[in-house]
């Protein structure tokens, strides 16, 4: 089992940047993959980005070139650097981890892109 805690959300203007961080309660070396998802009001939860144990990354088309996911196994963290934010990026962002075929979720952090 693993607990995940997200941080770094907030209010940002269009074109701005935010960095989300997810801290895990135990080693993440064997967790494959870890990732970020988001859910906007009235919409289903959707993939943002995932990163495998070996560093392989996968991004949703809507965030390619703007978002960067990274993991630090020593610090037990997974970060999401978000640049050139758009209003449509507004959502609750959730950290996820897959371990032994079980998906764990954090509590979510709100990101609001508005002027």
mmCIF file of N, CA and C in Angstrom:
data_model
loop_
_atom_site.group_PDB
_atom_site.id
_atom_site.type_symbol
_atom_site.label_atom_id
_atom_site.label_comp_id
_atom_site.label_asym_id
_atom_site.label_seq_id
_atom_site.Cartn_x
_atom_site.Cartn_y
_atom_site.Cartn_z
ATOM 1 N N UNK A 1 0.847 -1.188 0.000
ATOM 2 C CA UNK A 1 0.000 0.000 0.000
ATOM 3 C C UNK A 1 0.884 1.241 0.000
ATOM 4 N N UNK A 2 0.359 2.317 -0.587
ATOM 5 C CA UNK A 2 1.116 3.560 -0.633
ATOM 6 C C UNK A 2 0.147 4.732 -0.524
ATOM 7 N N UNK A 3 0.485 5.696 0.303
ATOM 8 C CA UNK A 3 -0.280 6.941 0.402
ATOM 9 C C UNK A 3 0.412 8.009 -0.432
ATOM 10 N N UNK A 4 -0.406 8.821 -1.103
ATOM 11 C CA UNK A 4 0.097 9.862 -1.985
ATOM 12 C C UNK A 4 -0.469 11.208 -1.544
ATOM 13 N N UNK A 5 0.394 12.209 -1.476
ATOM 14 C CA UNK A 5 -0.040 13.544 -1.082
ATOM 15 C C UNK A 5 0.449 14.546 -2.122
ATOM 16 N N UNK A 6 -0.516 15.247 -2.743
ATOM 17 C CA UNK A 6 -0.178 16.243 -3.751
ATOM 18 C C UNK A 6 -0.034 17.628 -3.117
ATOM 19 N N UNK A 7 0.750 18.459 -3.773
ATOM 20 C CA UNK A 7 0.888 19.857 -3.368
ATOM 21 C C UNK A 7 1.243 20.692 -4.587
ATOM 22 N N UNK A 8 1.082 22.015 -4.448
ATOM 23 C CA UNK A 8 1.517 22.916 -5.504
ATOM 24 C C UNK A 8 0.428 23.510 -6.358
ATOM 25 N N UNK A 9 -0.815 23.126 -6.125
ATOM 26 C CA UNK A 9 -1.892 23.705 -6.918
ATOM 27 C C UNK A 9 -2.147 25.149 -6.532
ATOM 28 N N UNK A 10 -3.025 25.807 -7.290
ATOM 29 C CA UNK A 10 -3.360 27.187 -6.983
ATOM 30 C C UNK A 10 -3.970 27.892 -8.165
ATOM 31 N N UNK A 11 -4.017 29.216 -8.057
ATOM 32 C CA UNK A 11 -4.586 30.069 -9.097
ATOM 33 C C UNK A 11 -3.446 30.688 -9.905
ATOM 34 N N UNK A 12 -3.562 30.617 -11.217
ATOM 35 C CA UNK A 12 -2.531 31.161 -12.095
ATOM 36 C C UNK A 12 -3.195 31.775 -13.312
ATOM 37 N N UNK A 13 -2.571 32.802 -13.860
ATOM 38 C CA UNK A 13 -3.120 33.434 -15.058
ATOM 39 C C UNK A 13 -2.786 32.613 -16.301
ATOM 40 N N UNK A 14 -3.591 32.737 -17.341
ATOM 41 C CA UNK A 14 -3.263 32.054 -18.603
ATOM 42 C C UNK A 14 -1.854 32.417 -19.066
ATOM 43 N N UNK A 15 -1.134 31.396 -19.524
ATOM 44 C CA UNK A 15 0.251 31.581 -19.925
ATOM 45 C C UNK A 15 1.249 31.379 -18.812
ATOM 46 N N UNK A 16 0.761 31.260 -17.595
ATOM 47 C CA UNK A 16 1.639 31.088 -16.442
ATOM 48 C C UNK A 16 2.075 29.648 -16.235
ATOM 49 N N UNK A 17 2.793 29.429 -15.139
ATOM 50 C CA UNK A 17 3.347 28.118 -14.823
ATOM 51 C C UNK A 17 3.028 27.718 -13.391
ATOM 52 N N UNK A 18 2.936 26.426 -13.172
ATOM 53 C CA UNK A 18 2.806 25.844 -11.843
ATOM 54 C C UNK A 18 3.583 24.536 -11.828
ATOM 55 N N UNK A 19 4.029 24.168 -10.642
ATOM 56 C CA UNK A 19 4.696 22.881 -10.470
ATOM 57 C C UNK A 19 3.976 22.109 -9.388
ATOM 58 N N UNK A 20 3.450 20.958 -9.756
ATOM 59 C CA UNK A 20 2.794 20.069 -8.801
ATOM 60 C C UNK A 20 3.791 19.018 -8.324
ATOM 61 N N UNK A 21 3.647 18.638 -7.067
ATOM 62 C CA UNK A 21 4.504 17.600 -6.515
ATOM 63 C C UNK A 21 3.658 16.558 -5.798
ATOM 64 N N UNK A 22 4.073 15.310 -5.914
ATOM 65 C CA UNK A 22 3.373 14.206 -5.258
ATOM 66 C C UNK A 22 4.388 13.457 -4.409
ATOM 67 N N UNK A 23 4.116 13.366 -3.118
ATOM 68 C CA UNK A 23 5.007 12.663 -2.201
ATOM 69 C C UNK A 23 4.395 11.328 -1.802
ATOM 70 N N UNK A 24 5.175 10.276 -1.914
ATOM 71 C CA UNK A 24 4.705 8.929 -1.574
ATOM 72 C C UNK A 24 5.168 8.532 -0.174
ATOM 73 N N UNK A 25 4.379 7.667 0.455
ATOM 74 C CA UNK A 25 4.656 7.275 1.835
ATOM 75 C C UNK A 25 5.741 6.210 1.947
ATOM 76 N N UNK A 26 6.088 5.599 0.816
ATOM 77 C CA UNK A 26 7.137 4.583 0.838
ATOM 78 C C UNK A 26 7.920 4.644 -0.469
ATOM 79 N N UNK A 27 8.899 3.804 -0.579
ATOM 80 C CA UNK A 27 9.725 3.798 -1.775
ATOM 81 C C UNK A 27 8.885 3.624 -3.030
ATOM 82 N N UNK A 28 9.261 4.356 -4.077
ATOM 83 C CA UNK A 28 8.520 4.267 -5.331
ATOM 84 C C UNK A 28 9.339 3.560 -6.407
ATOM 85 N N UNK A 29 10.490 3.019 -6.017
ATOM 86 C CA UNK A 29 11.391 2.425 -7.003
ATOM 87 C C UNK A 29 10.684 1.362 -7.823
ATOM 88 N N UNK A 30 9.836 0.577 -7.188
ATOM 89 C CA UNK A 30 9.193 -0.542 -7.881
ATOM 90 C C UNK A 30 7.832 -0.174 -8.460
ATOM 91 N N UNK A 31 7.373 1.031 -8.190
ATOM 92 C CA UNK A 31 6.032 1.427 -8.652
ATOM 93 C C UNK A 31 6.095 1.802 -10.126
ATOM 94 N N UNK A 32 5.211 1.170 -10.884
ATOM 95 C CA UNK A 32 5.257 1.355 -12.329
ATOM 96 C C UNK A 32 3.886 1.260 -12.943
ATOM 97 N N UNK A 33 3.321 2.326 -13.515
ATOM 98 C CA UNK A 33 3.937 3.641 -13.522
ATOM 99 C C UNK A 33 3.395 4.524 -12.392
ATOM 100 N N UNK A 34 3.923 5.725 -12.337
ATOM 101 C CA UNK A 34 3.311 6.790 -11.552
ATOM 102 C C UNK A 34 2.832 7.849 -12.533
ATOM 103 N N UNK A 35 1.858 8.626 -12.107
ATOM 104 C CA UNK A 35 1.336 9.576 -13.067
ATOM 105 C C UNK A 35 0.454 10.645 -12.468
ATOM 106 N N UNK A 36 -0.030 11.487 -13.356
ATOM 107 C CA UNK A 36 -0.954 12.549 -13.003
ATOM 108 C C UNK A 36 -2.193 12.460 -13.890
ATOM 109 N N UNK A 37 -3.337 12.607 -13.266
ATOM 110 C CA UNK A 37 -4.618 12.669 -13.951
ATOM 111 C C UNK A 37 -5.310 13.946 -13.508
ATOM 112 N N UNK A 38 -6.350 14.324 -14.229
ATOM 113 C CA UNK A 38 -7.103 15.507 -13.837
ATOM 114 C C UNK A 38 -8.585 15.309 -14.115
ATOM 115 N N UNK A 39 -9.387 16.047 -13.367
ATOM 116 C CA UNK A 39 -10.833 15.983 -13.556
ATOM 117 C C UNK A 39 -11.406 17.388 -13.452
ATOM 118 N N UNK A 40 -11.991 17.831 -14.548
ATOM 119 C CA UNK A 40 -12.648 19.129 -14.588
ATOM 120 C C UNK A 40 -14.121 18.959 -14.211
ATOM 121 N N UNK A 41 -14.779 20.017 -13.759
ATOM 122 C CA UNK A 41 -16.190 19.921 -13.370
ATOM 123 C C UNK A 41 -17.036 19.373 -14.508
ATOM 124 N N UNK A 42 -17.837 18.370 -14.194
ATOM 125 C CA UNK A 42 -18.740 17.793 -15.183
ATOM 126 C C UNK A 42 -18.086 16.870 -16.189
ATOM 127 N N UNK A 43 -16.790 16.599 -16.005
ATOM 128 C CA UNK A 43 -16.079 15.728 -16.942
ATOM 129 C C UNK A 43 -15.484 14.534 -16.222
ATOM 130 N N UNK A 44 -15.126 13.525 -17.005
ATOM 131 C CA UNK A 44 -14.491 12.348 -16.428
ATOM 132 C C UNK A 44 -13.010 12.614 -16.150
ATOM 133 N N UNK A 45 -12.473 11.824 -15.248
ATOM 134 C CA UNK A 45 -11.038 11.922 -14.970
ATOM 135 C C UNK A 45 -10.262 11.476 -16.207
ATOM 136 N N UNK A 46 -9.213 12.228 -16.539
ATOM 137 C CA UNK A 46 -8.446 11.916 -17.733
ATOM 138 C C UNK A 46 -6.948 11.896 -17.442
ATOM 139 N N UNK A 47 -6.249 11.135 -18.265
ATOM 140 C CA UNK A 47 -4.799 11.051 -18.153
ATOM 141 C C UNK A 47 -4.158 12.381 -18.507
ATOM 142 N N UNK A 48 -3.157 12.771 -17.738
ATOM 143 C CA UNK A 48 -2.327 13.918 -18.087
ATOM 144 C C UNK A 48 -0.961 13.415 -18.528
ATOM 145 N N UNK A 49 -0.310 12.640 -17.656
ATOM 146 C CA UNK A 49 1.016 12.120 -17.976
ATOM 147 C C UNK A 49 1.345 10.964 -17.047
ATOM 148 N N UNK A 50 2.135 10.024 -17.549
ATOM 149 C CA UNK A 50 2.643 8.947 -16.707
ATOM 150 C C UNK A 50 4.138 8.788 -16.944
ATOM 151 N N UNK A 51 4.800 8.204 -15.949
ATOM 152 C CA UNK A 51 6.231 7.940 -16.065
ATOM 153 C C UNK A 51 6.512 6.569 -15.478
ATOM 154 N N UNK A 52 7.193 5.741 -16.247
ATOM 155 C CA UNK A 52 7.505 4.398 -15.817
ATOM 156 C C UNK A 52 8.735 4.335 -14.932
ATOM 157 N N UNK A 53 8.967 3.146 -14.419
ATOM 158 C CA UNK A 53 10.111 2.936 -13.529
ATOM 159 C C UNK A 53 11.428 3.266 -14.216
ATOM 160 N N UNK A 54 11.496 2.990 -15.513
ATOM 161 C CA UNK A 54 12.717 3.259 -16.264
ATOM 162 C C UNK A 54 12.776 4.649 -16.870
ATOM 163 N N UNK A 55 11.744 5.448 -16.595
ATOM 164 C CA UNK A 55 11.740 6.816 -17.085
ATOM 165 C C UNK A 55 10.942 7.040 -18.348
ATOM 166 N N UNK A 56 10.312 5.984 -18.864
ATOM 167 C CA UNK A 56 9.495 6.168 -20.071
ATOM 168 C C UNK A 56 8.291 7.041 -19.728
ATOM 169 N N UNK A 57 8.052 8.045 -20.564
ATOM 170 C CA UNK A 57 6.973 8.991 -20.287
ATOM 171 C C UNK A 57 5.903 8.932 -21.357
ATOM 172 N N UNK A 58 4.696 9.278 -20.951
ATOM 173 C CA UNK A 58 3.557 9.310 -21.858
ATOM 174 C C UNK A 58 2.723 10.531 -21.499
ATOM 175 N N UNK A 59 2.329 11.298 -22.500
ATOM 176 C CA UNK A 59 1.555 12.519 -22.273
ATOM 177 C C UNK A 59 0.265 12.511 -23.070
ATOM 178 N N UNK A 60 -0.749 13.140 -22.503
ATOM 179 C CA UNK A 60 -1.949 13.405 -23.278
ATOM 180 C C UNK A 60 -1.596 14.411 -24.370
ATOM 181 N N UNK A 61 -2.247 14.281 -25.519
ATOM 182 C CA UNK A 61 -1.958 15.188 -26.630
ATOM 183 C C UNK A 61 -2.159 16.653 -26.233
ATOM 184 N N UNK A 62 -3.122 16.891 -25.376
ATOM 185 C CA UNK A 62 -3.472 18.265 -25.008
ATOM 186 C C UNK A 62 -2.387 18.971 -24.184
ATOM 187 N N UNK A 63 -1.451 18.209 -23.620
ATOM 188 C CA UNK A 63 -0.420 18.831 -22.779
ATOM 189 C C UNK A 63 0.989 18.656 -23.334
ATOM 190 N N UNK A 64 1.136 17.926 -24.431
ATOM 191 C CA UNK A 64 2.469 17.707 -25.011
ATOM 192 C C UNK A 64 3.132 19.033 -25.347
ATOM 193 N N UNK A 65 4.401 19.142 -24.978
ATOM 194 C CA UNK A 65 5.142 20.366 -25.245
ATOM 195 C C UNK A 65 4.958 21.438 -24.192
ATOM 196 N N UNK A 66 4.002 21.253 -23.295
ATOM 197 C CA UNK A 66 3.764 22.254 -22.240
ATOM 198 C C UNK A 66 4.042 21.707 -20.843
ATOM 199 N N UNK A 67 3.734 20.425 -20.640
ATOM 200 C CA UNK A 67 3.901 19.801 -19.325
ATOM 201 C C UNK A 67 5.078 18.830 -19.363
ATOM 202 N N UNK A 68 5.743 18.696 -18.209
ATOM 203 C CA UNK A 68 6.833 17.740 -18.085
ATOM 204 C C UNK A 68 6.694 16.983 -16.771
ATOM 205 N N UNK A 69 6.679 15.664 -16.869
ATOM 206 C CA UNK A 69 6.597 14.819 -15.676
ATOM 207 C C UNK A 69 7.987 14.290 -15.349
ATOM 208 N N UNK A 70 8.270 14.180 -14.046
ATOM 209 C CA UNK A 70 9.559 13.642 -13.617
ATOM 210 C C UNK A 70 9.375 12.903 -12.304
ATOM 211 N N UNK A 71 10.284 11.985 -12.036
ATOM 212 C CA UNK A 71 10.221 11.251 -10.772
ATOM 213 C C UNK A 71 11.598 11.213 -10.141
ATOM 214 N N UNK A 72 11.626 11.247 -8.822
ATOM 215 C CA UNK A 72 12.860 11.147 -8.058
ATOM 216 C C UNK A 72 12.678 10.004 -7.072
ATOM 217 N N UNK A 73 13.241 8.855 -7.404
ATOM 218 C CA UNK A 73 13.041 7.683 -6.560
ATOM 219 C C UNK A 73 13.633 7.876 -5.163
ATOM 220 N N UNK A 74 14.726 8.585 -5.070
ATOM 221 C CA UNK A 74 15.362 8.800 -3.763
ATOM 222 C C UNK A 74 14.475 9.653 -2.857
ATOM 223 N N UNK A 75 13.840 10.657 -3.422
ATOM 224 C CA UNK A 75 12.965 11.547 -2.648
ATOM 225 C C UNK A 75 11.537 11.029 -2.578
ATOM 226 N N UNK A 76 11.231 9.982 -3.336
ATOM 227 C CA UNK A 76 9.886 9.405 -3.370
ATOM 228 C C UNK A 76 8.865 10.428 -3.857
ATOM 229 N N UNK A 77 9.235 11.157 -4.908
ATOM 230 C CA UNK A 77 8.330 12.178 -5.426
ATOM 231 C C UNK A 77 8.159 12.050 -6.934
ATOM 232 N N UNK A 78 7.009 12.516 -7.392
ATOM 233 C CA UNK A 78 6.726 12.658 -8.813
ATOM 234 C C UNK A 78 6.201 14.069 -9.029
ATOM 235 N N UNK A 79 6.830 14.803 -9.905
ATOM 236 C CA UNK A 79 6.468 16.193 -10.135
ATOM 237 C C UNK A 79 5.873 16.382 -11.522
ATOM 238 N N UNK A 80 5.065 17.428 -11.640
ATOM 239 C CA UNK A 80 4.502 17.806 -12.931
ATOM 240 C C UNK A 80 4.738 19.299 -13.116
ATOM 241 N N UNK A 81 5.631 19.642 -14.029
ATOM 242 C CA UNK A 81 5.884 21.036 -14.365
ATOM 243 C C UNK A 81 4.927 21.428 -15.478
ATOM 244 N N UNK A 82 4.121 22.447 -15.212
ATOM 245 C CA UNK A 82 3.103 22.869 -16.157
ATOM 246 C C UNK A 82 3.408 24.292 -16.620
ATOM 247 N N UNK A 83 3.672 24.451 -17.896
ATOM 248 C CA UNK A 83 3.966 25.758 -18.490
ATOM 249 C C UNK A 83 2.898 26.124 -19.508
ATOM 250 N N UNK A 84 2.857 27.387 -19.853
ATOM 251 C CA UNK A 84 1.904 27.879 -20.859
ATOM 252 C C UNK A 84 0.486 27.408 -20.552
ATOM 253 N N UNK A 85 0.086 27.578 -19.320
ATOM 254 C CA UNK A 85 -1.212 27.072 -18.884
ATOM 255 C C UNK A 85 -2.353 27.785 -19.598
ATOM 256 N N UNK A 86 -3.398 27.004 -19.852
ATOM 257 C CA UNK A 86 -4.594 27.498 -20.536
ATOM 258 C C UNK A 86 -5.793 27.346 -19.601
ATOM 259 N N UNK A 87 -6.842 28.091 -19.890
ATOM 260 C CA UNK A 87 -8.055 27.996 -19.059
ATOM 261 C C UNK A 87 -8.577 26.570 -19.010
ATOM 262 N N UNK A 88 -8.442 25.861 -20.116
ATOM 263 C CA UNK A 88 -8.958 24.498 -20.155
ATOM 264 C C UNK A 88 -8.122 23.503 -19.344
ATOM 265 N N UNK A 89 -7.014 23.962 -18.771
ATOM 266 C CA UNK A 89 -6.249 23.120 -17.865
ATOM 267 C C UNK A 89 -6.817 23.147 -16.442
ATOM 268 N N UNK A 90 -7.806 23.994 -16.220
ATOM 269 C CA UNK A 90 -8.429 24.077 -14.898
ATOM 270 C C UNK A 90 -9.072 22.745 -14.532
ATOM 271 N N UNK A 91 -8.685 22.215 -13.386
ATOM 272 C CA UNK A 91 -9.179 20.906 -12.946
ATOM 273 C C UNK A 91 -8.585 20.576 -11.576
ATOM 274 N N UNK A 92 -9.102 19.514 -10.996
ATOM 275 C CA UNK A 92 -8.433 18.915 -9.842
ATOM 276 C C UNK A 92 -7.445 17.891 -10.388
ATOM 277 N N UNK A 93 -6.202 18.007 -9.951
ATOM 278 C CA UNK A 93 -5.145 17.126 -10.433
ATOM 279 C C UNK A 93 -4.842 16.068 -9.368
ATOM 280 N N UNK A 94 -4.800 14.813 -9.818
ATOM 281 C CA UNK A 94 -4.590 13.685 -8.932
ATOM 282 C C UNK A 94 -3.303 12.946 -9.286
ATOM 283 N N UNK A 95 -2.559 12.606 -8.268
ATOM 284 C CA UNK A 95 -1.396 11.747 -8.429
ATOM 285 C C UNK A 95 -1.851 10.295 -8.364
ATOM 286 N N UNK A 96 -1.213 9.428 -9.151
ATOM 287 C CA UNK A 96 -1.569 8.018 -9.127
ATOM 288 C C UNK A 96 -0.312 7.166 -9.104
ATOM 289 N N UNK A 97 -0.483 5.967 -8.551
ATOM 290 C CA UNK A 97 0.621 5.002 -8.504
ATOM 291 C C UNK A 97 0.044 3.610 -8.668
ATOM 292 N N UNK A 98 0.671 2.808 -9.537
ATOM 293 C CA UNK A 98 0.229 1.444 -9.752
ATOM 294 C C UNK A 98 1.251 0.505 -9.139
ATOM 295 N N UNK A 99 0.798 -0.292 -8.174
ATOM 296 C CA UNK A 99 1.669 -1.231 -7.487
ATOM 297 C C UNK A 99 0.937 -2.545 -7.307
ATOM 298 N N UNK A 100 1.537 -3.619 -7.786
ATOM 299 C CA UNK A 100 0.922 -4.954 -7.700
ATOM 300 C C UNK A 100 -0.492 -4.936 -8.266
ATOM 301 N N UNK A 101 -0.637 -4.257 -9.410
ATOM 302 C CA UNK A 101 -1.903 -4.180 -10.137
ATOM 303 C C UNK A 101 -2.985 -3.401 -9.416
ATOM 304 N N UNK A 102 -2.632 -2.701 -8.375
ATOM 305 C CA UNK A 102 -3.581 -1.857 -7.650
ATOM 306 C C UNK A 102 -3.216 -0.398 -7.913
ATOM 307 N N UNK A 103 -4.229 0.408 -8.243
ATOM 308 C CA UNK A 103 -4.007 1.831 -8.475
ATOM 309 C C UNK A 103 -4.363 2.622 -7.223
ATOM 310 N N UNK A 104 -3.420 3.426 -6.773
ATOM 311 C CA UNK A 104 -3.618 4.290 -5.617
ATOM 312 C C UNK A 104 -3.732 5.730 -6.089
ATOM 313 N N UNK A 105 -4.517 6.519 -5.355
ATOM 314 C CA UNK A 105 -4.766 7.916 -5.717
ATOM 315 C C UNK A 105 -4.496 8.827 -4.534
ATOM 316 N N UNK A 106 -4.034 10.026 -4.861
ATOM 317 C CA UNK A 106 -3.948 11.063 -3.852
ATOM 318 C C UNK A 106 -5.294 11.747 -3.695
ATOM 319 N N UNK A 107 -5.345 12.748 -2.810
ATOM 320 C CA UNK A 107 -6.607 13.436 -2.539
ATOM 321 C C UNK A 107 -6.907 14.515 -3.567
ATOM 322 N N UNK A 108 -5.934 14.881 -4.366
ATOM 323 C CA UNK A 108 -6.136 15.876 -5.415
ATOM 324 C C UNK A 108 -5.740 17.276 -4.988
ATOM 325 N N UNK A 109 -5.342 18.075 -5.969
ATOM 326 C CA UNK A 109 -5.012 19.473 -5.729
ATOM 327 C C UNK A 109 -5.628 20.311 -6.854
ATOM 328 N N UNK A 110 -6.245 21.422 -6.476
ATOM 329 C CA UNK A 110 -6.966 22.242 -7.446
ATOM 330 C C UNK A 110 -6.002 23.144 -8.214
ATOM 331 N N UNK A 111 -6.160 23.160 -9.522
ATOM 332 C CA UNK A 111 -5.440 24.097 -10.389
ATOM 333 C C UNK A 111 -6.490 24.922 -11.127
ATOM 334 N N UNK A 112 -6.411 26.222 -10.965
ATOM 335 C CA UNK A 112 -7.347 27.125 -11.623
ATOM 336 C C UNK A 112 -6.574 28.116 -12.479
ATOM 337 N N UNK A 113 -6.889 28.133 -13.762
ATOM 338 C CA UNK A 113 -6.238 29.043 -14.698
ATOM 339 C C UNK A 113 -7.264 30.100 -15.097
ATOM 340 N N UNK A 114 -7.030 31.308 -14.633
ATOM 341 C CA UNK A 114 -8.007 32.377 -14.849
ATOM 342 C C UNK A 114 -7.327 33.733 -14.712
ATOM 343 N N UNK A 115 -7.838 34.694 -15.455
ATOM 344 C CA UNK A 115 -7.334 36.053 -15.337
ATOM 345 C C UNK A 115 -8.207 36.866 -14.396
#
